[in-house]
Amino acid sequence: MSLPPEKASELKQLIHQQLSKMDVHGRIREILAETIREELAPDQQQLSTEDLIKALKRRGIIDDVMKELNFVTDNVDQELPSSPKQPVCFTDRQSTLLKKTNIDPTRRYLYLQVLGGKAFLEHLQEPEPLPGQACSTFTLCLHFRNQRFRSKPVPCACEPDFHDGFLLEVHRENLGDGTRMADSTTMLSISDPVHMVLIKTDIFAETTLVASYFLEWRSVLGSENGVTNLTVELMGVGTESKVSVGILNIKLEMYPPLNQTLSQEVVNTQLALERQKTAEKERLFLVYAKQWWREYLQIRPSHNSRLVKIFAQDENGINRPVCSYVKPLRAGRLLDTPRQAARFVNVLGYERAPVIGGGGKQEQWCTLLAFLCRNKGDCEDHANLLCSLLLGYGLEAFVCVGTKAKGVPHAWVMTCGTDGTVTFWDSLTGHRYLHKPINPDEPPAAEQPKPLYPYRTIGCVFNHQTFLGNCQPSDSVETCVFDLNDESKWKPMNEEAVKSVCAPGATTSLPPFPPLCASTIDASVTSNEIEMQLRLLVSEHRKDLGLTTVWEDQLSYLLSPALASYEFERTTSISAGNEEFQDAIRRAVPDGHTFKGFPIHFVYRNARRAFATCLRSPFCEEIICCRGDQVNVPLRSSCLRVSGISVGCTGGVSPERPCSLKDLEQLSQHVQSVKHEVHLFCENDK
């Protein structure tokens, strides 16, 4: 593409300025003198141009110059007609094309740029990865006023190369009419912070929460031209919440530019008043909570040993009322039913907060953004999310805090029906249990309901508006009566006191809830990739045993209804489609052959890891290592749309012995009754 003469002259001038800035001419003269002294033979009078260029390449001069000259080209050949929405440009260092996005000129935006990091001392000795080499990466996740963003992964290093821009819309949720743009005063009243979560992903796709930070962005309202640069120090999480993990350089800019900026004194005064108001509300609630606890202990001194959880520490080590971790959450069109929501929550990974040394369990209730971005958390994180989703579906849901077998602390969810039925939802497994209390005053010979749930004791229940302490003579779940309106059995906290610190917008220290986002994974493509990888692993394993592998594509396809049926049963507790699957298998298997199947469920997409898990099952190993004259191996994998999980199923057909239709039916029923093995790890966002 040719340039106009004036553009070519301007480009030459820019290149000349950059070369002068780097003192390239002086370095070339030095290299020329060295080359003449070291390489010029006595019979030679001069160096050729090719010799000089080779010498410059050897010493890295040309590479240095090209690194400093970053060219960004646009793929638009001609200027587009003007429109009411002007494009905003984002430069991607990994691409030479200019990325653009249309914005609404009647709206106010905050452009947040991350311009690199430094002092990530844990990675001081991290070697620079080679091209194409797998390495650990950092990913920065943001949430601001119902908007979520994710940066490009960058290799972990002492100075990670973050260079991303995020366009955050400030003018949302009816903060002004369509003809009026939010001014500085209006935006000063918006107390929502920018929540930033830093995630580390290792080479095995395991995620770790590195830092969680709430950025106060309103300082830009008092800066000149609506632009400011910040240095943000990120602190660790959990037991390392007082230790710095690194620093980010951030630039904030308002768009369109502010017509009138506020004085920094006005901004600082507003922030100080908000902090003072929040501190006063938290102080009053703490005074009330102490009084409530004293009254609770006066009912029965043994209450002191019950798990009545009023406050819990988040990932930053800050004590917050447990009711603030729950809020009605609507999933839009991502999750259609409460049971589908329970399935979604249960496939998120389970991981207890890491503890340095002994001393038992480390408490850490994560904010929702940190939990979703990491894709795993403790039982309390799962219970809080499931309770929030069930509240969004209009159910009367509560988080229950108590113990399981052997006195292990645990949290689960309870819903109360309008007809008085009480249902327990286990957020880690997705199982549901009906609660029917045992009457301890009944005679021993009387028939009592046998509980199927694993819970032993319960200390309290709560949601976003209500907190109730169990004050019944026994805290055993079996004998507990869940008449929450009976204050002789459940001691309530004042709802107005709870709302004063837990209602949305009640305090500036309350983290806003992020929305759920649709999966970025193409389920069909991912299913095919996993299936191909598993086929390769099975073929290699059988080859090591001296066996050949013949893949049966048609029989593989017939396994698809079985996988869909298993997932449907997991979500709804209803079995469907078994008759068609059995009939198809009977027709596909030749006379005198045996069909064997092994279904197994995973919540990660690492094919090698899944195959290693399958081999630990004697039944699956028998199928994979099957010997015979005509052994055909079908295999089918499926990546589910909603939960983003992968389900693998392998089957084998071999002439081991003649079998009747009755045998095939029993084998098919055995396939359906094989227990799904669930591994609670998760390597990707839903």
XYZ file of C-alpha atoms in Angstrom:
686
model
C 0.000 0.000 0.000
C 1.543 3.336 -1.093
C 1.623 6.323 1.240
C 0.992 9.980 0.345
C 4.254 12.014 0.168
C 3.447 13.915 3.375
C 2.779 10.654 5.271
C 5.994 9.085 3.954
C 7.979 12.147 5.051
C 6.353 12.022 8.499
C 7.147 8.315 8.836
C 10.789 8.886 7.878
C 11.038 11.647 10.462
C 9.635 9.382 13.206
C 12.065 6.591 12.333
C 14.976 9.064 12.280
C 13.995 10.374 15.736
C 13.803 6.856 17.138
C 17.204 5.891 15.694
C 18.752 9.059 17.110
C 17.178 8.344 20.489
C 18.770 4.877 20.531
C 22.140 6.260 19.270
C 22.091 3.652 16.519
C 24.607 5.555 14.390
C 27.204 5.576 17.179
C 26.727 1.864 17.821
C 27.102 1.103 14.102
C 30.407 3.049 13.995
C 31.707 1.073 16.986
C 30.758 -2.267 15.426
C 32.290 -1.200 12.105
C 35.597 -0.369 13.797
C 35.611 -3.694 15.689
C 34.783 -5.640 12.540
C 37.607 -3.983 10.598
C 40.107 -4.769 13.357
C 38.997 -8.367 13.933
C 37.730 -9.685 10.621
C 39.303 -7.668 7.776
C 42.105 -9.642 6.156
C 45.398 -7.788 5.320
C 44.817 -8.210 1.583
C 41.274 -6.732 1.794
C 40.752 -3.004 1.417
C 37.062 -2.652 2.366
C 34.039 -4.449 3.839
C 30.997 -5.298 1.735
C 27.463 -4.258 2.721
C 26.566 -7.904 3.356
C 29.458 -8.306 5.819
C 28.350 -5.212 7.739
C 24.711 -6.391 7.972
C 25.842 -9.809 9.246
C 27.944 -8.123 11.924
C 24.973 -5.965 13.016
C 22.711 -9.024 13.215
C 25.250 -10.964 15.307
C 25.384 -8.150 17.854
C 21.584 -7.773 18.014
C 21.433 -4.185 16.733
C 18.760 -4.905 14.132
C 16.621 -6.867 16.621
C 16.811 -3.994 19.121
C 15.688 -1.501 16.510
C 12.728 -3.647 15.390
C 11.582 -4.139 18.976
C 11.486 -0.388 19.529
C 9.575 0.291 16.301
C 5.978 -0.968 16.833
C 3.879 -0.611 13.686
C 0.091 -0.829 13.946
C -1.847 -1.063 10.706
C -5.533 -0.753 10.098
C -7.344 -3.153 7.801
C -9.654 -0.409 6.585
C -8.424 0.907 3.232
C -10.455 4.057 3.250
C -11.944 6.352 5.818
C -15.470 5.383 6.749
C -18.269 7.937 6.730
C -18.804 9.711 10.027
C -21.411 8.169 12.313
C -22.878 9.108 15.710
C -20.839 6.305 17.331
C -17.115 6.844 16.989
C -14.870 3.777 17.268
C -12.452 3.414 20.145
C -9.181 1.675 19.251
C -7.346 -0.934 21.295
C -3.794 -1.914 20.320
C -3.027 -5.623 20.713
C 0.723 -6.208 20.909
C 0.258 -9.750 19.619
C -1.589 -8.620 16.498
C -0.874 -6.035 13.852
C -4.579 -5.314 13.275
C -6.336 -2.514 15.080
C -9.283 -3.666 17.181
C -12.292 -1.352 17.357
C -15.522 -1.195 19.296
C -18.501 1.085 18.883
C -19.558 3.128 21.863
C -22.629 5.182 22.635
C -21.643 8.879 22.641
C -24.502 9.645 25.044
C -23.000 7.370 27.698
C -20.104 7.903 30.033
C -17.235 5.392 30.055
C -14.222 4.681 32.209
C -11.272 3.411 30.170
C -9.052 1.333 32.446
C -5.651 0.335 31.076
C -3.282 -2.109 32.767
C 0.217 -1.055 31.727
C 2.330 -3.857 33.107
C 3.238 -5.254 36.499
C 6.316 -5.425 38.681
C 7.645 -6.781 41.977
C 5.977 -10.189 41.665
C 8.910 -11.529 43.664
C 7.607 -15.088 43.893
C 8.426 -15.383 40.190
C 11.813 -13.683 40.384
C 13.631 -16.828 39.213
C 10.968 -17.771 36.659
C 12.743 -18.587 33.361
C 11.457 -16.874 30.239
C 9.310 -19.410 28.336
C 10.414 -20.518 24.890
C 8.030 -20.006 21.940
C 5.331 -22.683 22.056
C 6.387 -23.897 25.502
C 3.655 -24.384 28.106
C 4.068 -22.128 31.127
C 2.125 -20.775 34.079
C 0.085 -17.669 33.287
C -1.578 -14.734 35.034
C -5.114 -13.661 34.119
C -6.760 -10.499 35.439
C -10.549 -10.584 35.880
C -12.612 -7.432 36.414
C -16.158 -6.677 37.517
C -17.792 -3.256 37.503
C -21.513 -2.475 37.654
C -22.749 -5.765 36.211
C -19.965 -5.938 33.594
C -17.286 -8.629 33.585
C -13.972 -8.626 31.727
C -10.973 -10.908 31.422
C -7.460 -10.027 30.264
C -5.297 -12.070 27.929
C -3.185 -14.644 29.820
C 0.420 -13.510 30.243
C 3.371 -15.675 31.350
C 4.121 -15.519 35.074
C 7.170 -13.349 35.661
C 8.612 -10.870 38.123
C 7.395 -8.155 35.741
C 4.368 -9.679 33.951
C 3.636 -8.106 30.582
C 0.058 -6.928 31.189
C -1.087 -4.622 28.392
C -4.874 -4.609 28.249
C -7.592 -1.990 28.043
C -11.126 -2.329 29.439
C -13.979 0.013 28.534
C -16.287 0.176 31.568
C -19.673 1.791 31.160
C -20.438 4.080 34.093
C -23.768 5.430 32.875
C -25.953 2.410 33.714
C -29.092 1.445 35.605
C -31.104 4.605 35.017
C -28.520 7.037 36.314
C -29.904 9.589 33.865
C -32.378 9.873 31.065
C -31.493 9.160 27.460
C -30.803 12.814 26.627
C -28.615 13.614 29.601
C -25.106 12.358 30.223
C -23.942 11.686 33.789
C -21.821 14.581 35.000
C -19.008 14.564 37.562
C -21.342 15.135 40.503
C -23.589 12.243 39.509
C -20.641 9.885 39.064
C -19.211 10.921 42.419
C -22.261 9.343 44.045
C -21.540 5.967 42.390
C -19.726 4.057 45.088
C -19.310 0.759 43.201
C -15.612 -0.175 43.067
C -13.830 -1.992 40.255
C -13.252 -5.478 41.621
C -10.019 -6.961 40.268
C -9.119 -10.644 40.754
C -5.749 -12.070 39.722
C -5.726 -15.784 38.848
C -2.683 -17.979 38.242
C -3.067 -20.993 35.938
C -0.295 -23.605 35.963
C 0.750 -25.893 33.107
C -1.781 -28.510 34.286
C -4.606 -25.919 34.052
C -4.997 -25.780 37.851
C -6.067 -22.323 39.008
C -4.929 -20.424 42.098
C -6.337 -17.210 43.541
C -3.404 -14.787 43.812
C -5.046 -11.506 44.789
C -8.394 -9.746 45.117
C -8.464 -5.940 45.035
C -11.190 -3.281 45.098
C -10.106 -0.260 43.049
C -11.525 3.135 43.985
C -11.814 4.763 40.560
C -13.418 8.109 41.471
C -10.070 9.812 41.989
C -10.105 10.342 38.213
C -13.024 12.792 38.652
C -10.693 15.239 40.374
C -7.714 14.824 38.076
C -6.735 17.178 35.298
C -8.308 16.327 31.913
C -10.018 13.299 33.468
C -6.867 11.163 33.242
C -4.876 9.686 36.111
C -2.188 7.042 36.642
C -2.238 4.740 39.656
C 0.138 2.255 41.209
C -1.867 -0.562 42.781
C -0.231 -2.869 45.315
C -1.862 -6.313 45.323
C -1.929 -8.201 48.600
C -2.151 -11.969 48.989
C -5.197 -13.937 50.099
C -6.038 -15.940 53.204
C -3.111 -16.266 55.587
C -1.027 -14.097 53.226
C -3.487 -11.181 53.120
C -0.918 -8.856 54.718
C 1.864 -9.790 52.276
C 2.382 -7.948 48.992
C 2.367 -10.177 45.904
C 3.002 -7.544 43.230
C 2.247 -4.116 41.779
C 0.139 -3.115 38.782
C 0.457 0.131 36.837
C -3.006 1.385 35.925
C -4.213 4.332 33.882
C -7.773 5.660 34.225
C -9.419 7.910 31.677
C -12.967 9.215 31.330
C -14.598 9.123 27.919
C -15.968 11.433 26.635
C -13.632 13.859 28.455
C -15.196 15.672 31.390
C -16.372 19.198 30.681
C -15.777 20.136 34.291
C -13.668 18.219 36.800
C -14.154 18.311 40.533
C -11.541 19.509 42.930
C -9.549 16.751 44.591
C -10.683 18.085 47.951
C -14.344 17.490 47.066
C -13.594 13.927 45.935
C -11.581 13.161 49.069
C -14.307 14.607 51.292
C -16.978 12.440 49.641
C -14.870 9.285 50.040
C -14.126 10.111 53.674
C -17.832 10.651 54.431
C -18.718 7.295 52.853
C -16.040 5.507 54.880
C -17.252 7.193 58.045
C -20.878 6.231 57.353
C -19.912 2.624 56.591
C -17.776 2.356 59.731
C -20.647 3.649 61.872
C -23.116 1.140 60.420
C -20.666 -1.718 60.943
C -19.990 -0.580 64.510
C -23.696 -0.472 65.374
C -24.255 -3.934 63.857
C -21.319 -5.322 65.830
C -22.807 -3.927 69.058
C -26.153 -5.507 68.197
C -24.544 -8.857 67.268
C -22.754 -8.994 70.632
C -26.025 -8.328 72.466
C -27.816 -10.986 70.397
C -25.081 -13.521 71.191
C -25.324 -12.843 74.935
C -29.079 -13.404 74.809
C -28.544 -16.593 72.812
C -26.150 -17.991 75.439
C -28.598 -17.127 78.232
C -31.143 -19.518 76.719
C -28.813 -22.494 77.225
C -25.097 -22.388 78.134
C -24.419 -25.361 75.808
C -25.180 -23.073 72.856
C -21.594 -21.871 73.124
C -20.433 -25.062 71.351
C -22.867 -24.767 68.428
C -21.790 -23.572 64.979
C -23.558 -20.218 64.985
C -21.701 -18.251 62.332
C -22.448 -14.505 62.389
C -19.252 -13.250 60.718
C -16.883 -14.883 58.229
C -13.547 -13.807 56.744
C -13.289 -13.248 53.006
C -10.186 -13.859 50.881
C -8.697 -10.536 52.043
C -9.028 -11.443 55.710
C -11.904 -8.969 56.301
C -14.705 -10.024 58.660
C -18.111 -9.595 57.043
C -21.625 -10.641 58.143
C -22.470 -13.993 56.602
C -25.735 -12.579 55.222
C -23.684 -10.343 52.895
C -22.401 -13.422 51.024
C -25.918 -14.212 49.741
C -28.124 -12.250 47.367
C -30.904 -13.234 44.932
C -29.061 -13.992 41.695
C -30.802 -14.434 38.360
C -29.019 -16.544 35.748
C -30.948 -15.130 32.797
C -31.243 -17.780 30.095
C -28.102 -19.631 31.127
C -29.810 -21.870 33.697
C -33.465 -22.738 33.210
C -34.431 -24.528 36.435
C -33.370 -24.677 40.093
C -32.148 -28.245 39.620
C -30.071 -27.178 36.662
C -28.595 -24.470 38.897
C -27.737 -27.117 41.487
C -26.015 -29.170 38.784
C -24.069 -26.106 37.656
C -22.837 -25.368 41.177
C -21.898 -28.958 41.907
C -19.539 -29.233 38.911
C -17.491 -26.304 40.205
C -14.376 -27.632 41.891
C -14.125 -28.275 45.604
C -10.967 -27.095 47.335
C -10.437 -26.176 50.953
C -8.496 -23.025 51.718
C -4.755 -23.812 51.885
C -3.183 -23.879 55.335
C 0.491 -23.262 56.103
C 1.379 -25.811 58.768
C -1.098 -27.725 60.922
C -3.914 -26.539 63.129
C -7.002 -27.637 61.226
C -9.135 -25.897 58.633
C -8.368 -22.373 57.438
C -11.510 -20.271 57.148
C -11.960 -18.372 53.906
C -15.322 -17.460 52.396
C -14.596 -16.082 48.934
C -16.429 -13.264 47.220
C -18.508 -14.491 44.308
C -16.200 -13.065 41.626
C -13.144 -14.776 43.131
C -15.065 -18.066 43.361
C -16.304 -17.928 39.754
C -12.965 -16.840 38.280
C -11.033 -19.539 40.122
C -13.709 -22.145 39.303
C -13.352 -23.824 42.678
C -13.860 -23.133 46.347
C -14.877 -24.510 49.722
C -18.297 -25.891 50.656
C -19.384 -22.460 51.968
C -18.669 -20.864 48.583
C -20.775 -23.495 46.815
C -23.618 -23.138 49.334
C -23.666 -19.326 49.087
C -23.853 -19.443 45.283
C -26.541 -22.134 45.200
C -28.636 -20.296 47.809
C -28.340 -17.069 45.779
C -29.498 -18.850 42.604
C -32.435 -20.539 44.365
C -33.493 -17.181 45.833
C -33.381 -15.824 42.279
C -35.866 -18.538 41.262
C -38.283 -17.328 43.952
C -37.680 -20.115 46.471
C -37.372 -19.559 50.215
C -33.764 -20.685 50.524
C -31.277 -20.594 53.387
C -27.656 -21.549 53.900
C -27.297 -24.071 56.739
C -24.130 -24.176 58.863
C -23.453 -27.326 60.856
C -21.445 -30.535 60.786
C -21.267 -33.808 58.912
C -19.971 -37.145 60.178
C -17.109 -37.009 62.702
C -17.949 -33.402 63.518
C -16.510 -31.963 60.282
C -17.888 -28.408 59.714
C -20.056 -28.191 56.625
C -22.493 -25.887 54.825
C -25.452 -26.838 52.658
C -28.702 -25.256 51.402
C -32.268 -25.673 52.626
C -35.524 -24.680 50.940
C -38.874 -24.425 52.705
C -42.011 -25.103 50.648
C -45.370 -23.416 51.105
C -46.765 -26.780 52.247
C -44.163 -27.099 55.001
C -41.809 -29.503 53.212
C -38.132 -28.993 53.967
C -35.572 -29.981 51.313
C -31.816 -30.121 51.763
C -29.626 -29.380 48.720
C -26.019 -30.552 48.840
C -24.108 -27.975 46.816
C -21.074 -30.258 46.369
C -22.913 -33.267 44.928
C -26.197 -31.822 43.633
C -28.193 -34.352 45.673
C -31.515 -33.406 47.263
C -32.950 -34.843 50.481
C -36.391 -34.485 52.053
C -36.215 -33.809 55.776
C -38.650 -35.616 58.063
C -37.840 -35.017 61.740
C -37.600 -37.840 64.238
C -39.715 -37.442 67.368
C -37.451 -38.339 70.314
C -40.495 -38.700 72.615
C -41.936 -41.596 70.611
C -41.627 -45.066 72.182
C -38.682 -47.177 70.948
C -40.974 -49.567 69.101
C -42.533 -46.778 67.027
C -41.430 -46.563 63.410
C -39.320 -43.488 62.698
C -38.173 -42.026 59.337
C -34.640 -43.005 58.424
C -32.591 -39.995 57.326
C -30.609 -40.335 54.092
C -28.703 -37.060 54.318
C -25.124 -36.948 55.674
C -25.653 -33.990 58.021
C -25.391 -34.410 61.793
C -25.843 -31.054 63.549
C -27.053 -27.584 62.577
C -26.204 -24.339 64.368
C -27.799 -21.605 62.252
C -29.487 -20.762 58.955
C -29.336 -17.495 57.023
C -30.017 -15.736 53.745
C -29.716 -12.144 52.536
C -32.405 -10.860 54.933
C -32.662 -13.361 57.766
C -30.359 -14.883 60.371
C -31.671 -17.554 62.759
C -29.835 -19.404 65.526
C -30.937 -22.921 66.475
C -32.080 -22.807 70.106
C -33.784 -26.214 70.310
C -32.665 -28.576 73.095
C -30.699 -30.660 70.590
C -28.854 -29.408 67.510
C -29.136 -32.823 65.819
C -30.534 -32.451 62.303
C -32.569 -35.650 62.708
C -34.701 -34.208 65.525
C -34.653 -30.581 64.387
C -37.976 -28.917 63.575
C -37.672 -26.275 60.873
C -40.567 -24.052 61.888
C -38.555 -20.880 61.415
C -41.365 -18.644 62.678
C -41.304 -20.324 66.118
C -38.941 -18.162 68.195
C -38.779 -20.857 70.875
C -36.920 -23.030 68.364
C -35.110 -20.443 66.248
C -33.804 -17.154 67.653
C -33.951 -14.501 64.906
C -31.837 -11.422 64.388
C -33.620 -8.161 63.740
C -34.164 -7.942 59.973
C -33.609 -4.192 59.899
C -30.235 -4.667 61.609
C -29.258 -7.262 58.997
C -30.377 -5.050 56.115
C -28.420 -2.079 57.482
C -25.142 -3.788 56.571
C -26.151 -6.478 54.057
C -28.690 -4.835 51.737
C -27.325 -3.821 48.290
C -25.739 -0.386 48.580
C -26.055 -0.304 52.364
C -22.305 0.118 52.806
C -19.467 0.913 50.437
C -17.487 -2.055 51.773
C -20.062 -4.542 50.463
C -18.743 -6.247 47.270
C -21.324 -6.123 44.450
C -22.460 -9.413 42.967
C -21.227 -10.154 39.418
C -23.496 -11.697 36.781
C -23.045 -15.171 35.369
C -21.549 -15.290 31.874
C -22.181 -17.703 29.037
C -19.560 -20.319 28.306
C -16.890 -19.439 25.781
C -16.352 -23.131 25.009
C -17.736 -24.657 21.820
C -19.182 -27.886 23.204
C -19.185 -29.766 19.878
C -15.612 -28.849 18.972
C -14.351 -29.605 22.470
C -16.155 -32.968 22.502
C -14.493 -33.969 19.234
C -11.073 -32.879 20.474
C -11.390 -34.851 23.705
C -12.636 -37.896 21.832
C -9.691 -37.817 19.404
C -7.216 -37.445 22.273
C -8.787 -40.338 24.174
C -8.724 -42.525 21.074
C -5.026 -41.847 20.656
C -4.344 -42.698 24.306
C -6.349 -45.935 24.104
C -4.578 -46.960 20.891
C -1.147 -46.281 22.406
C -2.028 -48.193 25.568
C -3.233 -51.231 23.631
C -0.189 -51.051 21.349
C 2.080 -51.246 24.404
C 0.245 -54.455 25.314
C 0.807 -55.868 21.828
C -2.842 -55.372 20.791
C -4.304 -53.692 17.728
C -7.273 -51.307 17.917
C -10.206 -51.160 15.504
C -12.529 -48.206 16.108
C -16.245 -48.711 15.565
C -17.636 -45.289 14.588
C -21.259 -46.367 14.306
C -21.317 -47.935 17.755
C -19.554 -44.851 19.111
C -22.383 -42.711 17.791
C -24.943 -45.000 19.453
C -23.417 -44.171 22.836
C -24.467 -40.504 22.542
C -28.046 -41.072 23.828
C -26.622 -42.844 26.870
C -24.390 -39.900 27.740
C -27.282 -37.468 27.323
C -29.468 -39.700 29.494
C -26.876 -39.809 32.270
C -26.588 -36.019 32.347
C -30.364 -35.592 32.239
C -30.699 -37.957 35.169
C -28.029 -36.056 37.098
C -29.883 -32.802 36.564
C -33.519 -33.883 37.035
C -33.274 -37.204 38.959
C -35.422 -38.673 36.179
C -34.198 -41.489 33.945
C -35.271 -41.271 30.305
C -34.275 -42.764 26.962
C -32.974 -46.099 28.262
C -35.346 -48.165 26.110
C -34.104 -46.661 22.843
C -30.476 -47.078 23.867
C -30.975 -50.744 24.789
C -32.787 -51.467 21.526
C -30.056 -49.792 19.447
C -27.310 -51.751 21.232
C -29.161 -55.062 20.710
C -29.376 -54.346 16.974
C -25.753 -53.225 16.674
C -24.058 -56.103 18.518
C -23.634 -59.234 16.312
C -24.763 -62.634 17.515
C -22.213 -64.376 19.675
C -20.613 -61.107 20.795
C -20.661 -59.296 24.143
C -21.181 -55.589 24.727
C -19.442 -53.958 27.677
C -19.730 -50.292 28.582
C -18.141 -48.003 31.156
C -19.597 -44.500 31.661
C -17.630 -42.024 33.746
C -18.022 -38.313 34.402
C -15.371 -35.615 34.721
C -15.464 -31.874 35.360
C -12.184 -31.145 33.599
C -11.040 -31.448 29.984
C -7.600 -32.997 30.408
C -7.844 -36.188 28.328
C -4.652 -37.743 29.705
C -5.766 -37.178 33.274
C -9.202 -38.628 32.484
C -7.667 -41.711 30.861
C -5.419 -42.320 33.874
C -8.490 -42.151 36.127
C -10.352 -44.633 33.935
C -7.500 -47.136 34.139
C -7.816 -47.139 37.919
C -11.174 -48.872 37.499
C -10.803 -52.658 37.034
C -13.970 -52.727 34.924
C -12.692 -50.063 32.500
C -9.245 -51.633 32.355
C -10.853 -54.949 31.403
C -12.615 -53.233 28.473
C -9.566 -51.324 27.239
C -7.301 -54.381 27.491
C -9.878 -56.709 25.914
C -8.421 -59.535 23.774
C -10.209 -61.471 21.045
C -10.410 -62.237 17.351
C -12.836 -59.414 16.511
C -12.499 -56.654 19.093
C -14.090 -53.344 18.076
C -13.705 -50.380 20.410
C -16.274 -47.564 20.376
C -15.699 -44.354 22.341
C -17.821 -41.248 22.764
C -17.257 -38.035 24.690
C -19.659 -35.187 25.257
C -19.054 -31.681 26.577
C -22.298 -30.443 28.099
C -23.579 -27.014 27.107
C -24.649 -25.617 30.467
C -22.143 -26.997 32.911
C -19.196 -27.092 30.534
C -18.226 -30.597 31.628
C -17.017 -33.567 29.654
C -18.449 -37.064 29.895
C -16.590 -40.020 28.466
C -17.912 -43.498 27.775
C -16.024 -46.459 26.334
C -17.414 -49.754 25.204
C -16.072 -52.965 23.761
C -17.489 -55.731 21.559
C -15.713 -59.066 21.568
C -16.563 -62.735 20.848
C -15.715 -63.889 24.362
C -18.772 -66.083 24.671
C -22.196 -66.448 23.083
C -24.889 -64.389 24.721
C -28.645 -64.184 24.521
C -30.861 -61.116 24.322
C -31.447 -61.513 28.048
C -27.703 -61.312 28.653
C -27.469 -58.188 26.505
C -30.339 -56.588 28.397
C -28.655 -57.327 31.718
C -25.386 -55.885 30.410
C -27.153 -52.806 29.105
C -28.865 -52.341 32.452
C -25.503 -52.772 34.121
C -24.120 -49.959 31.952
C -26.913 -47.679 33.111
C -26.460 -48.591 36.756
C -22.714 -48.024 36.875
C -22.113 -45.219 39.354
C -20.765 -42.027 37.823
C -17.421 -41.116 39.307
C -17.282 -37.370 39.996
C -13.941 -35.608 40.511
C -14.503 -32.139 41.906
C -11.871 -30.192 40.046
C -12.608 -27.546 37.409
C -10.178 -26.077 34.927
C -12.338 -23.572 32.974
C -15.141 -20.970 33.432
C -18.684 -22.148 32.649
